[in-house]
Amino acid sequence: PVVVERPKPKEPAHIWAKKELKKLEDEKIWQQGDGKAYYTRLTEILRLYVEYQFGWYAMEATTAEIESDLEKYNVKMDAAEKLLSVLQQADLVKFAKLLPPPDENMKNMERAYAFVELTTPRETTQKQQKDV
């Protein structure tokens, strides 16, 4: 299939993702009883973040494809586990109509933030380079 590149946000991917996650949190969608919309938006943010951060078209990939490709993009195990946990939970909500308890919805938002944080590029200062 042909993949059309989406326009990237003007700000760095991690800043964009954190802002979008905060917006989603503030909308309180799952608290209003719409778990499917919440997880759809949550996974959309994470998939677009992966695309913007790594140049990897995750919007078009299944959770299983993402899982098998994570190693190619040098995503560390703890970050990968957080991403996959959210995506797998979202699949259950969206396709199997699972209704997770409120604490699980909050944990998935925390996992999303943690994934972004763990995959944010670390800038090295001249001092750090001298220490190496």
PDB file of C-alpha atoms in Angstrom:
ATOM      1  CA  PRO A   1       0.000   0.000   0.000  1.00  0.00           C
ATOM      2  CA  VAL A   2       1.068   3.552  -0.720  1.00  0.00           C
ATOM      3  CA  VAL A   3       1.795   5.576   2.398  1.00  0.00           C
ATOM      4  CA  VAL A   4       1.301   9.318   2.175  1.00  0.00           C
ATOM      5  CA  GLU A   5       3.559  11.249   4.512  1.00  0.00           C
ATOM      6  CA  ARG A   6       1.597  13.397   6.930  1.00  0.00           C
ATOM      7  CA  PRO A   7       2.783  16.901   7.750  1.00  0.00           C
ATOM      8  CA  LYS A   8       4.895  16.952  10.896  1.00  0.00           C
ATOM      9  CA  PRO A   9       4.178  19.362  13.734  1.00  0.00           C
ATOM     10  CA  LYS A  10       6.416  22.420  13.971  1.00  0.00           C
ATOM     11  CA  GLU A  11       7.561  21.489  17.474  1.00  0.00           C
ATOM     12  CA  PRO A  12       9.636  18.411  18.406  1.00  0.00           C
ATOM     13  CA  ALA A  13       7.679  15.142  18.447  1.00  0.00           C
ATOM     14  CA  HIS A  14       7.938  14.628  22.217  1.00  0.00           C
ATOM     15  CA  ILE A  15       6.583  18.107  22.975  1.00  0.00           C
ATOM     16  CA  TRP A  16       3.732  17.623  20.496  1.00  0.00           C
ATOM     17  CA  ALA A  17       2.865  14.236  22.017  1.00  0.00           C
ATOM     18  CA  LYS A  18       2.874  15.524  25.602  1.00  0.00           C
ATOM     19  CA  LYS A  19       0.556  18.391  24.633  1.00  0.00           C
ATOM     20  CA  GLU A  20      -1.813  16.023  22.851  1.00  0.00           C
ATOM     21  CA  LEU A  21      -1.844  13.603  25.786  1.00  0.00           C
ATOM     22  CA  LYS A  22      -2.603  16.487  28.143  1.00  0.00           C
ATOM     23  CA  LYS A  23      -5.505  17.599  25.900  1.00  0.00           C
ATOM     24  CA  LEU A  24      -6.883  14.072  25.933  1.00  0.00           C
ATOM     25  CA  GLU A  25      -6.587  13.929  29.713  1.00  0.00           C
ATOM     26  CA  ASP A  26      -8.405  17.244  30.064  1.00  0.00           C
ATOM     27  CA  GLU A  27     -11.261  16.089  27.806  1.00  0.00           C
ATOM     28  CA  LYS A  28     -12.106  13.329  30.332  1.00  0.00           C
ATOM     29  CA  ILE A  29     -13.558  11.120  27.589  1.00  0.00           C
ATOM     30  CA  TRP A  30     -13.405   7.782  29.413  1.00  0.00           C
ATOM     31  CA  GLN A  31     -14.886   9.387  32.528  1.00  0.00           C
ATOM     32  CA  GLN A  32     -17.921  10.255  30.398  1.00  0.00           C
ATOM     33  CA  GLY A  33     -18.312   6.595  29.427  1.00  0.00           C
ATOM     34  CA  ASP A  34     -16.675   6.601  25.994  1.00  0.00           C
ATOM     35  CA  GLY A  35     -13.766   4.234  26.448  1.00  0.00           C
ATOM     36  CA  LYS A  36     -13.568   3.441  22.755  1.00  0.00           C
ATOM     37  CA  ALA A  37     -13.072   7.100  21.786  1.00  0.00           C
ATOM     38  CA  TYR A  38     -10.507   7.515  24.568  1.00  0.00           C
ATOM     39  CA  TYR A  39      -8.398   4.572  23.420  1.00  0.00           C
ATOM     40  CA  THR A  40      -8.790   5.478  19.759  1.00  0.00           C
ATOM     41  CA  ARG A  41      -7.375   8.936  20.441  1.00  0.00           C
ATOM     42  CA  LEU A  42      -4.706   7.638  22.842  1.00  0.00           C
ATOM     43  CA  THR A  43      -3.354   5.175  20.285  1.00  0.00           C
ATOM     44  CA  GLU A  44      -3.578   7.753  17.512  1.00  0.00           C
ATOM     45  CA  ILE A  45      -1.360  10.101  19.537  1.00  0.00           C
ATOM     46  CA  LEU A  46       1.159   7.332  20.254  1.00  0.00           C
ATOM     47  CA  ARG A  47       1.217   6.079  16.673  1.00  0.00           C
ATOM     48  CA  LEU A  48       1.701   9.582  15.282  1.00  0.00           C
ATOM     49  CA  TYR A  49       4.412  10.214  17.857  1.00  0.00           C
ATOM     50  CA  VAL A  50       6.214   7.074  16.666  1.00  0.00           C
ATOM     51  CA  GLU A  51       5.883   8.308  13.095  1.00  0.00           C
ATOM     52  CA  TYR A  52       7.193  11.792  13.902  1.00  0.00           C
ATOM     53  CA  GLN A  53       9.956  10.576  16.215  1.00  0.00           C
ATOM     54  CA  PHE A  54      11.235   7.565  14.265  1.00  0.00           C
ATOM     55  CA  GLY A  55       9.934   8.100  10.710  1.00  0.00           C
ATOM     56  CA  TRP A  56       7.998   4.848  11.019  1.00  0.00           C
ATOM     57  CA  TYR A  57       4.455   4.707   9.635  1.00  0.00           C
ATOM     58  CA  ALA A  58       2.810   3.214  12.721  1.00  0.00           C
ATOM     59  CA  MET A  59      -0.673   4.510  11.830  1.00  0.00           C
ATOM     60  CA  GLU A  60      -0.878   1.893   9.101  1.00  0.00           C
ATOM     61  CA  ALA A  61       0.551  -0.937  11.210  1.00  0.00           C
ATOM     62  CA  THR A  62      -1.220  -3.450  13.414  1.00  0.00           C
ATOM     63  CA  THR A  63      -0.173  -3.879  17.027  1.00  0.00           C
ATOM     64  CA  ALA A  64       1.510  -7.168  16.065  1.00  0.00           C
ATOM     65  CA  GLU A  65       3.471  -5.456  13.275  1.00  0.00           C
ATOM     66  CA  ILE A  66       4.570  -2.721  15.647  1.00  0.00           C
ATOM     67  CA  GLU A  67       5.666  -5.320  18.178  1.00  0.00           C
ATOM     68  CA  SER A  68       7.777  -7.162  15.613  1.00  0.00           C
ATOM     69  CA  ASP A  69       9.339  -3.926  14.282  1.00  0.00           C
ATOM     70  CA  LEU A  70      10.228  -2.253  17.594  1.00  0.00           C
ATOM     71  CA  GLU A  71      13.686  -3.765  17.679  1.00  0.00           C
ATOM     72  CA  LYS A  72      14.538  -2.266  14.269  1.00  0.00           C
ATOM     73  CA  TYR A  73      14.056   1.199  15.715  1.00  0.00           C
ATOM     74  CA  ASN A  74      16.220   0.603  18.791  1.00  0.00           C
ATOM     75  CA  VAL A  75      13.327   1.127  21.197  1.00  0.00           C
ATOM     76  CA  LYS A  76      14.450  -0.023  24.631  1.00  0.00           C
ATOM     77  CA  MET A  77      12.612  -2.895  26.281  1.00  0.00           C
ATOM     78  CA  ASP A  78      10.961  -0.837  29.027  1.00  0.00           C
ATOM     79  CA  ALA A  79       9.672   1.735  26.512  1.00  0.00           C
ATOM     80  CA  ALA A  80       8.473  -1.030  24.176  1.00  0.00           C
ATOM     81  CA  GLU A  81       6.589  -2.732  27.000  1.00  0.00           C
ATOM     82  CA  LYS A  82       4.774   0.492  27.864  1.00  0.00           C
ATOM     83  CA  LEU A  83       3.769   1.137  24.250  1.00  0.00           C
ATOM     84  CA  LEU A  84       2.630  -2.430  23.653  1.00  0.00           C
ATOM     85  CA  SER A  85       0.667  -2.535  26.886  1.00  0.00           C
ATOM     86  CA  VAL A  86      -1.342   0.518  25.800  1.00  0.00           C
ATOM     87  CA  LEU A  87      -1.838  -0.735  22.230  1.00  0.00           C
ATOM     88  CA  GLN A  88      -2.950  -4.208  23.351  1.00  0.00           C
ATOM     89  CA  GLN A  89      -5.397  -2.775  25.899  1.00  0.00           C
ATOM     90  CA  ALA A  90      -6.736  -0.415  23.230  1.00  0.00           C
ATOM     91  CA  ASP A  91      -7.267  -3.301  20.818  1.00  0.00           C
ATOM     92  CA  LEU A  92      -9.369  -5.069  23.452  1.00  0.00           C
ATOM     93  CA  VAL A  93     -11.429  -1.949  24.089  1.00  0.00           C
ATOM     94  CA  LYS A  94     -11.914  -1.073  20.429  1.00  0.00           C
ATOM     95  CA  PHE A  95     -12.492  -4.532  18.996  1.00  0.00           C
ATOM     96  CA  ALA A  96     -13.606  -6.792  21.862  1.00  0.00           C
ATOM     97  CA  LYS A  97     -15.632  -4.079  23.635  1.00  0.00           C
ATOM     98  CA  LEU A  98     -13.722  -4.549  26.896  1.00  0.00           C
ATOM     99  CA  LEU A  99     -14.511  -1.967  29.574  1.00  0.00           C
ATOM    100  CA  PRO A 100     -11.356  -1.555  31.679  1.00  0.00           C
ATOM    101  CA  PRO A 101     -11.661  -0.246  35.236  1.00  0.00           C
ATOM    102  CA  PRO A 102     -10.862   3.459  35.809  1.00  0.00           C
ATOM    103  CA  ASP A 103      -7.457   2.750  37.348  1.00  0.00           C
ATOM    104  CA  GLU A 104      -6.425   0.870  34.199  1.00  0.00           C
ATOM    105  CA  ASN A 105      -7.411   3.850  32.029  1.00  0.00           C
ATOM    106  CA  MET A 106      -5.231   6.102  34.183  1.00  0.00           C
ATOM    107  CA  LYS A 107      -2.337   3.612  34.085  1.00  0.00           C
ATOM    108  CA  ASN A 108      -2.486   3.532  30.296  1.00  0.00           C
ATOM    109  CA  MET A 109      -2.228   7.318  30.158  1.00  0.00           C
ATOM    110  CA  GLU A 110       0.770   7.107  32.505  1.00  0.00           C
ATOM    111  CA  ARG A 111       2.315   4.442  30.259  1.00  0.00           C
ATOM    112  CA  ALA A 112       1.798   6.684  27.232  1.00  0.00           C
ATOM    113  CA  TYR A 113       3.576   9.589  28.940  1.00  0.00           C
ATOM    114  CA  ALA A 114       6.350   7.231  30.073  1.00  0.00           C
ATOM    115  CA  PHE A 115       6.823   5.874  26.542  1.00  0.00           C
ATOM    116  CA  VAL A 116       7.221   9.407  25.188  1.00  0.00           C
ATOM    117  CA  GLU A 117       9.630  10.307  27.986  1.00  0.00           C
ATOM    118  CA  LEU A 118      11.715   7.152  27.502  1.00  0.00           C
ATOM    119  CA  THR A 119      12.024   7.725  23.744  1.00  0.00           C
ATOM    120  CA  THR A 120      12.714  11.454  23.848  1.00  0.00           C
ATOM    121  CA  PRO A 121      16.161  12.125  22.385  1.00  0.00           C
ATOM    122  CA  ARG A 122      18.662  13.193  24.987  1.00  0.00           C
ATOM    123  CA  GLU A 123      20.747  16.171  23.978  1.00  0.00           C
ATOM    124  CA  THR A 124      24.367  15.857  24.945  1.00  0.00           C
ATOM    125  CA  THR A 125      26.213  18.928  26.098  1.00  0.00           C
ATOM    126  CA  GLN A 126      29.838  19.635  25.360  1.00  0.00           C
ATOM    127  CA  LYS A 127      30.667  18.747  28.977  1.00  0.00           C
ATOM    128  CA  GLN A 128      29.040  15.344  28.631  1.00  0.00           C
ATOM    129  CA  GLN A 129      30.938  14.710  25.413  1.00  0.00           C
ATOM    130  CA  LYS A 130      34.230  15.552  27.159  1.00  0.00           C
ATOM    131  CA  ASP A 131      33.400  13.106  29.947  1.00  0.00           C
ATOM    132  CA  VAL A 132      33.086  10.226  27.477  1.00  0.00           C
TER     133      VAL A 132
END
